[in-house]
């Protein structure tokens, strides 16, 4: 189960990377991986809603990043002292 979860996460990670970089080839490859994963594990299928949430979460993380680091909210105020 953990191996399958890791595989699923890795596919979504590549898709987010493709989206961020605007890499059409990587996007298409990732979508093909999703189709193959879904055929192999239909009960754990990566659905359109999962893709949307993953991309939205990545956008939110980038928007909240401080100098490239995604800090928990309680530490963000601490970085203000050093600006």
PDB file of C-alpha atoms in Angstrom:
ATOM      1  CA  UNK A   1       0.000   0.000   0.000  1.00  0.00           C
ATOM      2  CA  UNK A   2       2.773   2.479   0.861  1.00  0.00           C
ATOM      3  CA  UNK A   3       4.519   1.769  -2.441  1.00  0.00           C
ATOM      4  CA  UNK A   4       1.303   2.495  -4.339  1.00  0.00           C
ATOM      5  CA  UNK A   5       0.716   5.703  -2.359  1.00  0.00           C
ATOM      6  CA  UNK A   6       4.275   6.802  -3.138  1.00  0.00           C
ATOM      7  CA  UNK A   7       3.775   6.059  -6.828  1.00  0.00           C
ATOM      8  CA  UNK A   8       0.552   8.078  -6.815  1.00  0.00           C
ATOM      9  CA  UNK A   9       2.234  11.001  -5.039  1.00  0.00           C
ATOM     10  CA  UNK A  10       5.194  10.935  -7.420  1.00  0.00           C
ATOM     11  CA  UNK A  11       2.899  11.115 -10.449  1.00  0.00           C
ATOM     12  CA  UNK A  12       1.062  14.109  -9.005  1.00  0.00           C
ATOM     13  CA  UNK A  13       4.382  15.742  -8.126  1.00  0.00           C
ATOM     14  CA  UNK A  14       5.552  15.421 -11.750  1.00  0.00           C
ATOM     15  CA  UNK A  15       2.254  16.863 -12.959  1.00  0.00           C
ATOM     16  CA  UNK A  16       2.629  19.869 -10.621  1.00  0.00           C
ATOM     17  CA  UNK A  17       6.178  20.366 -11.869  1.00  0.00           C
ATOM     18  CA  UNK A  18       4.979  20.272 -15.477  1.00  0.00           C
ATOM     19  CA  UNK A  19       2.291  22.823 -14.664  1.00  0.00           C
ATOM     20  CA  UNK A  20       4.703  25.146 -12.890  1.00  0.00           C
ATOM     21  CA  UNK A  21       7.304  24.999 -15.656  1.00  0.00           C
ATOM     22  CA  UNK A  22       4.775  25.055 -18.484  1.00  0.00           C
ATOM     23  CA  UNK A  23       6.355  21.848 -19.796  1.00  0.00           C
ATOM     24  CA  UNK A  24       3.801  20.418 -22.233  1.00  0.00           C
ATOM     25  CA  UNK A  25       5.795  17.235 -22.856  1.00  0.00           C
ATOM     26  CA  UNK A  26       6.098  16.446 -19.135  1.00  0.00           C
ATOM     27  CA  UNK A  27       2.406  17.290 -18.713  1.00  0.00           C
ATOM     28  CA  UNK A  28       1.411  14.800 -21.420  1.00  0.00           C
ATOM     29  CA  UNK A  29       3.732  12.136 -19.990  1.00  0.00           C
ATOM     30  CA  UNK A  30       2.263  12.678 -16.516  1.00  0.00           C
ATOM     31  CA  UNK A  31      -1.284  12.429 -17.839  1.00  0.00           C
ATOM     32  CA  UNK A  32      -0.361   9.153 -19.537  1.00  0.00           C
ATOM     33  CA  UNK A  33       1.081   7.907 -16.244  1.00  0.00           C
ATOM     34  CA  UNK A  34      -2.195   8.839 -14.563  1.00  0.00           C
ATOM     35  CA  UNK A  35      -4.188   6.866 -17.135  1.00  0.00           C
ATOM     36  CA  UNK A  36      -1.917   3.842 -16.621  1.00  0.00           C
ATOM     37  CA  UNK A  37      -2.086   4.149 -12.834  1.00  0.00           C
ATOM     38  CA  UNK A  38      -5.873   4.428 -12.934  1.00  0.00           C
ATOM     39  CA  UNK A  39      -6.129   1.321 -15.112  1.00  0.00           C
ATOM     40  CA  UNK A  40      -3.866  -0.599 -12.745  1.00  0.00           C
ATOM     41  CA  UNK A  41      -5.443   0.653  -9.496  1.00  0.00           C
ATOM     42  CA  UNK A  42      -9.042   1.702 -10.244  1.00  0.00           C
ATOM     43  CA  UNK A  43      -9.940   1.870  -6.539  1.00  0.00           C
ATOM     44  CA  UNK A  44      -7.160   4.435  -5.995  1.00  0.00           C
ATOM     45  CA  UNK A  45      -7.711   6.316  -9.252  1.00  0.00           C
ATOM     46  CA  UNK A  46      -6.347   9.828  -9.637  1.00  0.00           C
ATOM     47  CA  UNK A  47      -9.482  11.741 -10.587  1.00  0.00           C
ATOM     48  CA  UNK A  48      -9.875  15.187 -12.129  1.00  0.00           C
ATOM     49  CA  UNK A  49     -10.849  16.597  -8.748  1.00  0.00           C
ATOM     50  CA  UNK A  50      -7.649  15.175  -7.227  1.00  0.00           C
ATOM     51  CA  UNK A  51      -5.591  16.837  -9.967  1.00  0.00           C
ATOM     52  CA  UNK A  52      -7.365  20.173  -9.441  1.00  0.00           C
ATOM     53  CA  UNK A  53      -6.809  20.073  -5.670  1.00  0.00           C
ATOM     54  CA  UNK A  54      -3.165  19.117  -6.137  1.00  0.00           C
ATOM     55  CA  UNK A  55      -2.500  21.989  -8.561  1.00  0.00           C
ATOM     56  CA  UNK A  56      -4.419  24.457  -6.391  1.00  0.00           C
ATOM     57  CA  UNK A  57      -2.460  23.371  -3.310  1.00  0.00           C
ATOM     58  CA  UNK A  58       0.831  23.801  -5.146  1.00  0.00           C
ATOM     59  CA  UNK A  59      -0.180  27.313  -6.225  1.00  0.00           C
ATOM     60  CA  UNK A  60      -1.112  28.179  -2.649  1.00  0.00           C
ATOM     61  CA  UNK A  61       2.196  26.805  -1.338  1.00  0.00           C
ATOM     62  CA  UNK A  62       4.152  28.893  -3.853  1.00  0.00           C
ATOM     63  CA  UNK A  63       2.165  31.996  -2.946  1.00  0.00           C
ATOM     64  CA  UNK A  64       2.913  31.486   0.763  1.00  0.00           C
ATOM     65  CA  UNK A  65       6.592  30.663   0.292  1.00  0.00           C
ATOM     66  CA  UNK A  66       9.230  32.852   1.927  1.00  0.00           C
ATOM     67  CA  UNK A  67      12.489  32.902  -0.034  1.00  0.00           C
ATOM     68  CA  UNK A  68      11.554  29.590  -1.616  1.00  0.00           C
ATOM     69  CA  UNK A  69      10.559  27.933   1.667  1.00  0.00           C
ATOM     70  CA  UNK A  70       7.012  27.062   2.574  1.00  0.00           C
ATOM     71  CA  UNK A  71       6.931  27.938   6.259  1.00  0.00           C
ATOM     72  CA  UNK A  72       4.115  27.112   8.650  1.00  0.00           C
ATOM     73  CA  UNK A  73       2.050  30.228   9.491  1.00  0.00           C
ATOM     74  CA  UNK A  74       3.406  30.479  13.042  1.00  0.00           C
ATOM     75  CA  UNK A  75       6.949  30.981  11.674  1.00  0.00           C
ATOM     76  CA  UNK A  76       6.071  33.463   8.943  1.00  0.00           C
ATOM     77  CA  UNK A  77       5.781  36.332  11.398  1.00  0.00           C
ATOM     78  CA  UNK A  78       9.241  35.495  12.739  1.00  0.00           C
ATOM     79  CA  UNK A  79      10.779  36.090   9.302  1.00  0.00           C
ATOM     80  CA  UNK A  80       9.334  39.614   9.249  1.00  0.00           C
ATOM     81  CA  UNK A  81      11.869  40.675  11.890  1.00  0.00           C
ATOM     82  CA  UNK A  82      14.755  39.939   9.502  1.00  0.00           C
ATOM     83  CA  UNK A  83      13.490  41.774   6.446  1.00  0.00           C
TER      84      UNK A  83
END
